[in-house]
Amino acid sequence: MKGEAEKIISKARKEDRDFLLEPEAKRLCALYGLPVTRFEVAKSEDEAVEAARRIGFPIVLKVVSPQVLHKSDVGGVILNLRDEEGIRKAYRRIHENVKAKVPGVVIEGILVQEMAPSSTEVIVGAIKDPTFGPTIMFGLGGIFVEILRDVSFRLVPIERVDAEEMIGEIKAYKILEGARGMPKADKEALIEILLKTSDMLMDIPEIKELDLNPIMVYEKGAKIVDARVILEGAKG
Ligand code: ADP
Ligand code: MG
């Protein structure tokens, strides 16, 4: 495993967490070459403004807290901020929202990130099959996964041809090809994401579950907007 990856995981363990915070999960992804949104963690309102200027507007702010796994459920995500005033207000609003919903919450910081333009959303996930080990999953976001369960699975490691098949075999494949006026998806970018995710899963057995959801896919390139990693093993 890469030294930096080990550090991220051992920090979570030390803090008695069985999941990675979004900035940790995205850093891990970035180590394996996965295309995550640009981000910084701010510890104050002024830092958030500075980070937003470096990253460029529009911006998304999100809560970073060991007590919060589902950020939007507690008012911890504010999208599409366009200027300094917007950042300052949203920074305070997230603190208020999260404190009201999660009594005693510890907020480690506010994640400042690039807002990815909306597009077709896909999901790449991973779970461990008790018998066969890590499996990787691909599907389209939203109702396609949640209601239609239109997904494909493979055991890892996968090769390029497996990644191509995974993408081609979902029922909604035509949407990725640009049916009904949807943008034609950059299939090569998706293949790369599947292959690099497979590498990461092979390299880090501590990953129990992975959820890259959603991934915005464009005619050129793709962007991972949210990343969740659940770690193997009970809390110490
Ligand atoms: P949660 O922890 O609730 O899953 P997310 O980080 O997934 O929080 O944010 C909720 C939703 O907000 C996402 O599903 C996506 O639709 C939107 N979103 C979050 N971050 C971004 C971003 N950087 N660019 C564009 N949309 C985003
Ligand atoms: Mg999410």
Coordinates of N, CA and C and ligand atoms in Angstrom, one line a residue:
M1 N 0.9 -1.2 0.0 CA 0.0 0.0 0.0 C 0.9 1.2 0.0
K2 N 0.4 2.3 -0.6 CA 1.2 3.5 -0.7 C 1.2 4.1 0.8
G3 N 2.4 4.7 1.1 CA 2.6 5.2 2.5 C 1.6 6.3 2.9
E4 N 1.2 7.1 1.9 CA 0.2 8.1 2.2 C -1.1 7.5 2.5
A5 N -1.5 6.5 1.8 CA -2.8 5.8 2.0 C -2.8 5.2 3.4
E6 N -1.7 4.6 3.8 CA -1.6 4.0 5.1 C -1.8 5.0 6.2
K7 N -1.2 6.2 6.0 CA -1.4 7.3 6.9 C -2.8 7.7 7.1
I8 N -3.5 7.8 6.0 CA -4.9 8.2 6.0 C -5.8 7.2 6.8
I9 N -5.5 5.9 6.6 CA -6.3 4.9 7.2 C -5.9 4.8 8.7
S10 N -4.6 4.9 9.0 CA -4.2 4.8 10.4 C -4.7 5.9 11.3
K11 N -4.9 7.1 10.6 CA -5.4 8.3 11.3 C -6.9 8.0 11.7
A12 N -7.6 7.4 10.8 CA -9.0 7.1 11.1 C -9.1 6.1 12.2
R13 N -8.3 5.1 12.1 CA -8.3 4.0 13.2 C -8.0 4.6 14.6
K14 N -7.0 5.5 14.6 CA -6.5 6.1 15.8 C -7.7 6.9 16.4
E15 N -8.5 7.5 15.6 CA -9.6 8.3 16.0 C -10.9 7.5 16.2
D16 N -10.7 6.1 16.1 CA -11.8 5.2 16.4 C -12.9 5.3 15.4
R17 N -12.6 5.7 14.2 CA -13.6 5.8 13.1 C -13.6 4.6 12.2
D18 N -14.8 4.1 11.8 CA -14.7 3.0 10.8 C -15.1 3.5 9.4
F19 N -15.0 4.8 9.2 CA -15.2 5.4 7.9 C -14.2 6.5 7.7
L20 N -14.0 6.9 6.4 CA -13.1 8.0 6.1 C -14.0 9.2 5.9
L21 N -13.5 10.4 6.4 CA -14.2 11.6 6.1 C -14.0 11.9 4.6
E22 N -14.9 12.7 4.0 CA -14.9 12.9 2.5 C -13.5 13.4 2.1
P23 N -12.9 14.4 2.7 CA -11.5 14.8 2.2 C -10.5 13.7 2.3
E24 N -10.6 12.8 3.3 CA -9.7 11.7 3.3 C -10.0 10.7 2.2
A25 N -11.2 10.4 2.0 CA -11.6 9.4 0.9 C -11.2 10.0 -0.4
K26 N -11.4 11.3 -0.6 CA -11.0 11.9 -1.9 C -9.5 11.9 -2.1
R27 N -8.7 12.1 -1.0 CA -7.3 12.1 -1.1 C -6.8 10.7 -1.5
L28 N -7.4 9.7 -0.9 CA -7.1 8.3 -1.2 C -7.3 8.1 -2.7
C29 N -8.5 8.5 -3.1 CA -8.8 8.3 -4.6 C -7.8 9.0 -5.5
A30 N -7.4 10.3 -5.1 CA -6.5 11.0 -5.9 C -5.1 10.3 -5.9
L31 N -4.8 9.6 -4.8 CA -3.5 8.9 -4.8 C -3.5 7.8 -5.9
Y32 N -4.6 7.3 -6.3 CA -4.7 6.3 -7.3 C -5.1 6.8 -8.6
G33 N -5.0 8.2 -8.8 CA -5.3 8.8 -10.1 C -6.7 9.0 -10.4
L34 N -7.6 8.9 -9.4 CA -9.0 9.1 -9.7 C -9.4 10.5 -9.8
P35 N -10.3 11.0 -10.7 CA -10.6 12.4 -10.9 C -11.6 12.9 -9.9
V36 N -11.1 13.4 -8.7 CA -12.0 14.0 -7.7 C -12.1 15.5 -7.9
T37 N -13.1 16.1 -7.4 CA -13.2 17.5 -7.5 C -12.1 18.2 -6.7
R38 N -11.6 19.3 -7.1 CA -10.6 20.0 -6.3 C -11.2 20.4 -5.0
F39 N -10.4 20.3 -3.9 CA -11.0 20.6 -2.6 C -9.9 21.1 -1.6
E40 N -10.3 21.8 -0.6 CA -9.4 22.2 0.6 C -10.3 22.1 1.8
V41 N -9.7 21.9 3.0 CA -10.5 21.9 4.2 C -10.2 23.2 4.9
A42 N -11.2 24.0 5.2 CA -11.1 25.3 5.9 C -11.5 25.2 7.4
K43 N -10.7 25.9 8.2 CA -11.0 25.8 9.7 C -11.6 27.1 10.2
S44 N -11.7 28.1 9.2 CA -12.4 29.4 9.6 C -13.1 29.9 8.4
E45 N -13.9 30.9 8.6 CA -14.6 31.6 7.5 C -13.6 32.2 6.5
D46 N -12.6 32.9 7.1 CA -11.6 33.5 6.2 C -10.9 32.5 5.3
E47 N -10.5 31.4 6.0 CA -9.9 30.3 5.2 C -10.8 29.8 4.1
A48 N -12.1 29.7 4.4 CA -13.0 29.2 3.4 C -13.0 30.1 2.2
V49 N -13.0 31.4 2.5 CA -13.0 32.4 1.4 C -11.8 32.3 0.5
E50 N -10.6 32.2 1.2 CA -9.3 32.1 0.5 C -9.3 30.8 -0.3
A51 N -9.8 29.7 0.2 CA -9.8 28.4 -0.5 C -10.7 28.6 -1.7
A52 N -11.8 29.2 -1.6 CA -12.8 29.3 -2.7 C -12.1 30.1 -3.8
R53 N -11.4 31.2 -3.4 CA -10.7 32.0 -4.5 C -9.6 31.2 -5.2
R54 N -8.9 30.3 -4.5 CA -7.9 29.5 -5.1 C -8.5 28.5 -6.1
I55 N -9.7 27.9 -5.6 CA -10.3 26.8 -6.4 C -11.1 27.4 -7.5
G56 N -11.8 28.5 -7.3 CA -12.6 29.2 -8.4 C -14.0 28.9 -8.2
F57 N -14.9 29.9 -8.4 CA -16.3 29.8 -8.2 C -16.9 29.1 -9.5
P58 N -18.1 28.5 -9.4 CA -18.9 28.3 -8.2 C -18.3 27.2 -7.3
I59 N -18.8 27.3 -6.0 CA -18.2 26.4 -5.0 C -19.3 25.7 -4.2
V60 N -18.9 24.6 -3.6 CA -19.8 23.8 -2.7 C -19.1 23.7 -1.4
L61 N -19.8 24.0 -0.3 CA -19.3 23.8 1.1 C -20.0 22.6 1.7
K62 N -19.2 21.8 2.5 CA -19.7 20.6 3.1 C -19.1 20.5 4.5
V63 N -19.9 19.9 5.4 CA -19.4 19.7 6.8 C -18.4 18.6 6.8
V64 N -17.4 18.7 7.6 CA -16.4 17.6 7.9 C -16.5 17.2 9.4
S65 N -17.1 16.1 9.7 CA -17.3 15.7 11.1 C -17.3 14.2 11.2
P66 N -16.6 13.7 12.3 CA -16.6 12.3 12.5 C -18.0 11.8 12.9
Q67 N -18.9 12.6 13.3 CA -20.3 12.2 13.6 C -21.2 12.2 12.4
V68 N -20.8 12.7 11.3 CA -21.7 12.8 10.2 C -21.2 12.0 9.0
L69 N -22.0 11.0 8.7 CA -21.7 10.1 7.5 C -22.5 10.6 6.3
H70 N -23.7 11.0 6.5 CA -24.6 11.5 5.5 C -24.8 13.0 5.6
K71 N -24.0 13.7 4.9 CA -23.9 15.2 5.1 C -25.1 15.9 4.8
S72 N -25.8 15.6 3.7 CA -26.9 16.5 3.3 C -28.1 16.2 4.3
D73 N -28.2 15.0 4.9 CA -29.3 14.7 5.8 C -29.3 15.7 7.0
V74 N -28.2 16.3 7.3 CA -28.1 17.2 8.5 C -27.9 18.7 8.0
G75 N -28.2 19.0 6.8 CA -28.0 20.4 6.3 C -26.5 20.7 6.1
G76 N -25.7 19.7 5.9 CA -24.3 19.9 5.8 C -23.7 20.1 4.5
V77 N -24.5 20.3 3.4 CA -24.0 20.5 2.1 C -24.7 21.7 1.5
I78 N -24.0 22.7 1.0 CA -24.6 23.9 0.4 C -23.9 24.1 -1.0
L79 N -24.7 24.0 -2.1 CA -24.2 24.0 -3.4 C -24.2 25.4 -4.0
N80 N -23.5 25.5 -5.1 CA -23.6 26.6 -6.0 C -23.4 28.0 -5.4
L81 N -22.3 28.2 -4.7 CA -22.0 29.5 -4.0 C -21.1 30.2 -5.0
R82 N -21.5 31.5 -5.2 CA -21.0 32.3 -6.4 C -20.0 33.4 -6.0
D83 N -20.0 33.8 -4.7 CA -19.1 34.9 -4.3 C -18.8 34.8 -2.8
E84 N -17.9 35.7 -2.3 CA -17.4 35.7 -1.0 C -18.6 35.7 0.0
E85 N -19.6 36.6 -0.2 CA -20.7 36.7 0.7 C -21.4 35.4 0.9
G86 N -21.6 34.7 -0.3 CA -22.3 33.4 -0.3 C -21.5 32.4 0.5
I87 N -20.2 32.4 0.4 CA -19.3 31.5 1.2 C -19.5 31.8 2.7
R88 N -19.4 33.0 3.1 CA -19.5 33.4 4.5 C -20.9 32.9 5.1
K89 N -21.9 33.2 4.4 CA -23.3 32.9 4.9 C -23.4 31.3 5.0
A90 N -22.9 30.6 3.9 CA -23.1 29.2 3.9 C -22.2 28.5 5.0
Y91 N -21.0 29.1 5.2 CA -20.1 28.6 6.3 C -20.9 28.6 7.6
R92 N -21.5 29.7 7.9 CA -22.2 29.9 9.2 C -23.5 29.0 9.2
R93 N -24.2 29.0 8.1 CA -25.4 28.2 8.0 C -25.1 26.7 8.3
I94 N -24.0 26.2 7.7 CA -23.7 24.7 7.9 C -23.5 24.5 9.4
H95 N -22.7 25.3 10.0 CA -22.5 25.2 11.4 C -23.8 25.1 12.2
E96 N -24.7 26.1 11.9 CA -26.0 26.1 12.6 C -26.8 24.8 12.3
N97 N -26.9 24.5 11.1 CA -27.7 23.3 10.7 C -27.3 22.1 11.4
V98 N -25.9 21.8 11.3 CA -25.4 20.6 11.8 C -25.5 20.5 13.4
K99 N -25.2 21.7 14.0 CA -25.3 21.7 15.5 C -26.7 21.5 15.9
A100 N -27.7 22.0 15.2 CA -29.1 21.8 15.6 C -29.5 20.3 15.4
K101 N -29.0 19.7 14.4 CA -29.4 18.3 14.1 C -28.6 17.2 14.8
V102 N -27.4 17.5 15.1 CA -26.5 16.5 15.8 C -26.0 17.1 17.1
P103 N -26.7 17.0 18.2 CA -26.3 17.6 19.4 C -24.9 17.1 19.8
G104 N -24.0 18.1 20.3 CA -22.7 17.7 20.7 C -21.7 17.4 19.6
V105 N -22.1 17.7 18.3 CA -21.3 17.4 17.2 C -19.9 18.1 17.2
V106 N -18.9 17.4 16.8 CA -17.6 18.1 16.6 C -17.4 18.3 15.1
I107 N -17.3 19.6 14.8 CA -17.0 19.9 13.3 C -15.6 20.2 13.2
E108 N -14.9 19.3 12.4 CA -13.4 19.4 12.2 C -13.1 20.5 11.2
G109 N -14.0 20.8 10.3 CA -13.7 21.9 9.4 C -14.8 21.9 8.3
I110 N -14.6 22.8 7.3 CA -15.6 22.9 6.2 C -14.8 22.6 5.0
L111 N -15.4 21.6 4.2 CA -14.8 21.2 3.0 C -15.2 22.2 1.9
V112 N -14.3 22.8 1.3 CA -14.5 23.8 0.2 C -14.2 23.1 -1.1
Q113 N -15.1 23.0 -2.0 CA -14.8 22.3 -3.2 C -15.4 22.9 -4.5
E114 N -14.7 22.5 -5.6 CA -15.2 22.9 -6.9 C -16.6 22.3 -7.1
M115 N -17.5 23.1 -7.7 CA -18.8 22.6 -8.1 C -18.7 22.0 -9.5
A116 N -19.0 20.7 -9.5 CA -19.0 20.1 -10.8 C -20.3 20.3 -11.6
P117 N -20.2 20.8 -12.9 CA -21.4 21.1 -13.6 C -22.3 19.8 -13.7
S118 N -23.6 19.9 -13.7 CA -24.4 18.7 -13.7 C -24.3 18.1 -15.1
S119 N -24.5 16.8 -15.1 CA -24.4 16.0 -16.3 C -25.0 14.6 -16.0
T120 N -24.8 13.6 -16.9 CA -25.2 12.3 -16.5 C -24.4 11.8 -15.3
E121 N -25.2 11.2 -14.4 CA -24.5 10.7 -13.1 C -24.3 9.2 -13.1
V122 N -23.1 8.8 -12.9 CA -22.9 7.3 -12.7 C -22.3 7.1 -11.3
I123 N -22.4 5.8 -11.0 CA -21.9 5.4 -9.6 C -20.9 4.2 -9.8
V124 N -19.8 4.3 -9.1 CA -18.9 3.2 -9.0 C -18.8 2.8 -7.5
G125 N -19.0 1.5 -7.2 CA -19.0 1.1 -5.8 C -18.3 -0.1 -5.6
A126 N -18.1 -0.5 -4.4 CA -17.4 -1.8 -4.1 C -18.0 -2.3 -2.8
I127 N -18.2 -3.6 -2.7 CA -18.5 -4.3 -1.5 C -17.7 -5.6 -1.5
K128 N -17.5 -6.2 -0.3 CA -16.8 -7.4 -0.2 C -17.8 -8.6 -0.1
D129 N -17.7 -9.5 -1.1 CA -18.5 -10.7 -1.0 C -17.8 -11.6 0.0
P130 N -18.6 -12.2 1.0 CA -18.0 -13.0 2.0 C -17.2 -14.2 1.5
T131 N -17.6 -14.7 0.4 CA -16.9 -15.8 -0.2 C -15.8 -15.4 -1.2
F132 N -16.1 -14.5 -2.1 CA -15.2 -14.2 -3.2 C -14.3 -13.0 -3.0
G133 N -14.6 -12.2 -2.0 CA -13.8 -11.0 -1.8 C -14.3 -9.8 -2.5
P134 N -13.4 -8.8 -2.7 CA -13.9 -7.5 -3.2 C -14.6 -7.5 -4.6
T135 N -15.7 -6.9 -4.7 CA -16.4 -6.8 -6.0 C -16.6 -5.3 -6.3
I136 N -16.5 -5.0 -7.6 CA -16.7 -3.7 -8.0 C -18.0 -3.6 -8.8
M137 N -18.7 -2.4 -8.6 CA -20.0 -2.2 -9.2 C -20.1 -1.0 -10.0
F138 N -20.9 -1.0 -11.1 CA -21.1 0.2 -11.9 C -22.5 0.3 -12.2
G139 N -23.0 1.6 -12.3 CA -24.4 1.8 -12.7 C -24.6 3.3 -12.9
L140 N -25.8 3.6 -13.5 CA -26.1 5.0 -13.6 C -26.7 5.5 -12.3
G141 N -26.5 6.8 -12.0 CA -27.0 7.4 -10.7 C -28.5 7.5 -10.6
G142 N -28.9 7.9 -9.5 CA -30.3 8.3 -9.2 C -31.2 7.0 -9.3
I143 N -32.4 7.2 -10.0 CA -33.4 6.1 -10.0 C -32.8 4.8 -10.6
F144 N -31.8 4.9 -11.4 CA -31.3 3.7 -12.1 C -30.8 2.7 -11.1
V145 N -30.0 3.2 -10.1 CA -29.5 2.3 -9.1 C -30.5 2.1 -8.0
E146 N -31.1 3.2 -7.5 CA -32.0 3.1 -6.3 C -33.2 2.3 -6.6
I147 N -33.9 2.5 -7.7 CA -35.2 1.8 -8.0 C -35.0 0.7 -8.9
L148 N -34.3 0.9 -10.0 CA -34.2 -0.2 -11.0 C -33.1 -1.2 -10.8
R149 N -32.2 -0.9 -9.9 CA -31.1 -1.8 -9.6 C -30.4 -2.2 -10.9
D150 N -30.2 -1.3 -11.8 CA -29.6 -1.5 -13.1 C -28.1 -1.4 -12.9
V151 N -27.4 -2.4 -12.4 CA -26.0 -2.3 -12.1 C -25.3 -3.6 -12.6
S152 N -24.0 -3.4 -12.8 CA -23.1 -4.6 -13.2 C -22.0 -4.8 -12.1
F153 N -21.7 -6.0 -11.9 CA -20.7 -6.4 -10.9 C -19.5 -7.2 -11.5
R154 N -18.3 -7.1 -11.0 CA -17.2 -8.0 -11.3 C -16.4 -8.2 -10.0
L155 N -15.7 -9.3 -9.9 CA -14.7 -9.5 -8.8 C -13.5 -8.7 -9.3
V156 N -12.8 -8.2 -8.3 CA -11.5 -7.5 -8.7 C -10.4 -8.5 -8.5
P157 N -9.3 -8.3 -9.2 CA -9.0 -7.2 -10.1 C -9.7 -7.4 -11.5
I158 N -10.0 -6.3 -12.1 CA -10.6 -6.3 -13.4 C -9.6 -5.8 -14.5
E159 N -9.8 -6.2 -15.7 CA -9.0 -5.7 -16.8 C -9.8 -4.8 -17.7
R160 N -9.2 -4.2 -18.6 CA -9.9 -3.2 -19.5 C -11.1 -3.8 -20.1
V161 N -11.0 -5.1 -20.6 CA -12.2 -5.7 -21.3 C -13.4 -5.9 -20.3
D162 N -13.0 -6.2 -19.0 CA -14.1 -6.3 -18.0 C -14.8 -5.0 -17.8
A163 N -13.9 -3.9 -17.7 CA -14.5 -2.6 -17.5 C -15.4 -2.2 -18.7
E164 N -15.0 -2.5 -19.9 CA -15.8 -2.2 -21.1 C -17.1 -3.0 -21.0
E165 N -17.1 -4.2 -20.6 CA -18.3 -5.0 -20.5 C -19.2 -4.5 -19.4
M166 N -18.6 -4.1 -18.3 CA -19.4 -3.6 -17.1 C -20.3 -2.4 -17.6
I167 N -19.6 -1.5 -18.4 CA -20.3 -0.3 -18.8 C -21.4 -0.7 -19.9
G168 N -21.0 -1.6 -20.8 CA -21.9 -2.0 -21.9 C -23.1 -2.8 -21.4
E169 N -23.0 -3.5 -20.3 CA -24.1 -4.4 -20.0 C -25.2 -3.9 -19.1
I170 N -25.1 -2.7 -18.7 CA -26.3 -2.1 -17.9 C -27.4 -1.8 -18.9
K171 N -28.6 -1.9 -18.5 CA -29.8 -1.7 -19.4 C -29.8 -0.3 -19.9
A172 N -29.4 0.6 -19.1 CA -29.5 2.0 -19.5 C -28.3 2.5 -20.3
Y173 N -27.5 1.6 -20.8 CA -26.3 1.9 -21.6 C -26.5 3.0 -22.6
K174 N -27.7 2.9 -23.3 CA -28.0 3.9 -24.4 C -27.9 5.3 -23.9
I175 N -28.2 5.5 -22.7 CA -28.2 6.9 -22.1 C -26.7 7.4 -22.2
L176 N -25.8 6.5 -21.9 CA -24.4 6.9 -22.0 C -23.9 7.1 -23.4
E177 N -24.7 6.5 -24.4 CA -24.3 6.7 -25.8 C -25.0 8.0 -26.3
G178 N -25.7 8.7 -25.5 CA -26.3 9.9 -25.9 C -27.7 9.9 -26.4
A179 N -28.5 8.8 -26.0 CA -29.9 8.7 -26.3 C -30.7 9.9 -25.7
R180 N -31.8 10.2 -26.4 CA -32.7 11.2 -25.9 C -32.0 12.6 -25.5
G181 N -31.1 13.0 -26.3 CA -30.5 14.3 -26.1 C -29.5 14.4 -24.9
M182 N -29.3 13.2 -24.3 CA -28.3 13.3 -23.2 C -26.9 13.4 -23.8
P183 N -26.0 14.1 -23.1 CA -24.6 14.2 -23.6 C -24.0 12.8 -23.7
K184 N -23.2 12.6 -24.8 CA -22.6 11.3 -24.9 C -21.4 11.2 -23.9
A185 N -21.4 10.1 -23.2 CA -20.5 10.0 -22.1 C -19.1 9.6 -22.5
D186 N -18.1 10.1 -21.9 CA -16.7 9.8 -22.2 C -16.4 8.4 -21.6
K187 N -16.6 7.4 -22.5 CA -16.5 6.0 -22.0 C -15.1 5.7 -21.5
E188 N -14.1 6.2 -22.2 CA -12.7 6.0 -21.8 C -12.4 6.5 -20.4
A189 N -13.0 7.6 -20.0 CA -12.9 8.2 -18.7 C -13.5 7.2 -17.7
L190 N -14.6 6.6 -18.0 CA -15.2 5.6 -17.1 C -14.4 4.4 -17.0
I191 N -13.9 3.9 -18.1 CA -13.0 2.7 -18.0 C -11.8 3.0 -17.1
E192 N -11.2 4.1 -17.2 CA -10.1 4.5 -16.4 C -10.5 4.5 -14.9
I193 N -11.7 5.1 -14.6 CA -12.1 5.1 -13.2 C -12.3 3.7 -12.7
L194 N -12.9 2.8 -13.5 CA -13.1 1.4 -13.0 C -11.8 0.7 -12.8
L195 N -10.8 0.9 -13.7 CA -9.5 0.2 -13.6 C -8.7 0.8 -12.4
K196 N -8.8 2.1 -12.2 CA -8.0 2.6 -11.0 C -8.7 2.3 -9.7
T197 N -10.0 2.2 -9.7 CA -10.7 1.8 -8.5 C -10.4 0.3 -8.2
S198 N -10.3 -0.5 -9.2 CA -9.9 -1.9 -9.0 C -8.5 -2.0 -8.4
D199 N -7.5 -1.1 -8.9 CA -6.2 -1.1 -8.3 C -6.2 -0.7 -6.8
M200 N -7.0 0.3 -6.5 CA -7.1 0.8 -5.2 C -7.7 -0.3 -4.3
L201 N -8.7 -1.0 -4.7 CA -9.3 -2.1 -3.9 C -8.3 -3.2 -3.7
M202 N -7.5 -3.6 -4.7 CA -6.5 -4.6 -4.5 C -5.4 -4.2 -3.6
D203 N -5.1 -2.9 -3.6 CA -4.0 -2.4 -2.8 C -4.3 -2.2 -1.4
I204 N -5.6 -2.0 -1.1 CA -6.0 -1.6 0.3 C -7.1 -2.5 0.8
P205 N -6.7 -3.6 1.4 CA -7.7 -4.6 1.8 C -8.6 -4.1 3.0
E206 N -8.1 -3.0 3.6 CA -8.9 -2.3 4.7 C -10.3 -1.7 4.2
I207 N -10.4 -1.6 2.9 CA -11.6 -1.0 2.4 C -12.7 -2.1 2.4
K208 N -13.8 -1.8 3.2 CA -14.9 -2.8 3.3 C -15.9 -2.4 2.3
E209 N -16.2 -1.1 2.2 CA -17.2 -0.6 1.2 C -16.7 0.7 0.6
L210 N -17.0 0.9 -0.7 CA -16.6 2.1 -1.3 C -17.8 2.6 -2.1
D211 N -18.0 3.9 -2.1 CA -19.2 4.5 -2.9 C -18.7 5.8 -3.5
L212 N -18.5 5.8 -4.8 CA -18.1 7.0 -5.5 C -19.4 7.4 -6.2
N213 N -20.1 8.3 -5.5 CA -21.5 8.6 -5.9 C -22.0 9.9 -5.5
P214 N -22.3 10.8 -6.5 CA -22.3 10.5 -7.9 C -20.9 10.9 -8.5
I215 N -20.8 10.3 -9.7 CA -19.7 10.8 -10.6 C -20.3 11.4 -11.8
M216 N -20.0 12.7 -12.1 CA -20.5 13.4 -13.2 C -19.7 13.0 -14.4
V217 N -20.4 12.5 -15.5 CA -19.6 12.1 -16.7 C -20.0 13.1 -17.8
Y218 N -18.9 13.6 -18.4 CA -19.1 14.6 -19.5 C -18.7 14.0 -20.8
E219 N -18.8 14.8 -21.9 CA -18.4 14.3 -23.2 C -16.9 14.2 -23.2
K220 N -16.2 15.0 -22.4 CA -14.8 14.8 -22.1 C -14.5 14.8 -20.6
G221 N -14.1 13.7 -20.1 CA -13.7 13.6 -18.7 C -14.9 13.2 -17.8
A222 N -14.6 13.1 -16.5 CA -15.6 12.8 -15.5 C -15.1 13.4 -14.2
K223 N -16.0 13.6 -13.2 CA -15.6 14.2 -11.9 C -16.3 13.4 -10.8
I224 N -15.6 12.9 -9.8 CA -16.1 12.3 -8.6 C -16.5 13.4 -7.6
V225 N -17.8 13.4 -7.3 CA -18.4 14.5 -6.5 C -18.4 14.2 -5.0
D226 N -18.7 12.9 -4.7 CA -18.7 12.5 -3.3 C -18.1 11.1 -3.3
A227 N -17.3 10.9 -2.2 CA -16.6 9.6 -2.1 C -16.8 9.1 -0.6
R228 N -17.2 7.9 -0.4 CA -17.4 7.4 0.9 C -16.7 6.0 1.0
V229 N -15.9 5.9 2.1 CA -15.2 4.6 2.3 C -15.5 4.1 3.7
I230 N -16.0 2.9 3.8 CA -16.2 2.2 5.1 C -15.0 1.3 5.3
L231 N -14.4 1.3 6.5 CA -13.2 0.5 6.7 C -13.6 -0.9 7.3
E232 N -12.8 -1.9 7.1 CA -12.9 -3.2 7.6 C -12.7 -3.3 9.1
G233 N -13.4 -4.2 9.7 CA -13.1 -4.4 11.2 C -13.9 -3.6 12.1
A234 N -14.1 -4.1 13.3 CA -14.8 -3.4 14.3 C -14.0 -2.2 14.8
K235 N -14.7 -1.3 15.4 CA -14.0 -0.1 16.1 C -13.2 -0.7 17.2
G236 N -12.0 -0.1 17.4 CA -11.1 -0.5 18.5 C -11.8 -0.3 19.8
Ligands
ADP1 P1 -24.0 13.2 1.2 O1 -23.0 12.9 2.3 O2 -25.4 13.6 1.8 O3 -24.1 12.0 0.3 P2 -22.9 14.7 -1.0 O4 -21.5 15.1 -0.9 O5 -23.1 13.5 -1.9 O6 -23.5 14.5 0.4 O7 -23.7 15.9 -1.5 C1 -25.1 15.8 -1.8 C2 -25.4 16.0 -3.3 O8 -25.0 17.3 -3.6 C3 -24.7 15.1 -4.2 O9 -25.3 13.9 -4.4 C4 -24.6 16.0 -5.5 O10 -25.9 15.9 -6.2 C5 -24.5 17.4 -4.9 N1 -23.1 17.7 -4.9 C6 -22.2 17.5 -3.8 N2 -21.0 18.0 -4.1 C7 -21.0 18.5 -5.3 C8 -20.0 19.1 -6.2 N3 -18.8 19.3 -5.8 N4 -20.4 19.5 -7.4 C9 -21.7 19.3 -7.8 N5 -22.7 18.8 -7.1 C10 -22.3 18.3 -5.9
MG2 MG -23.4 11.5 -1.5

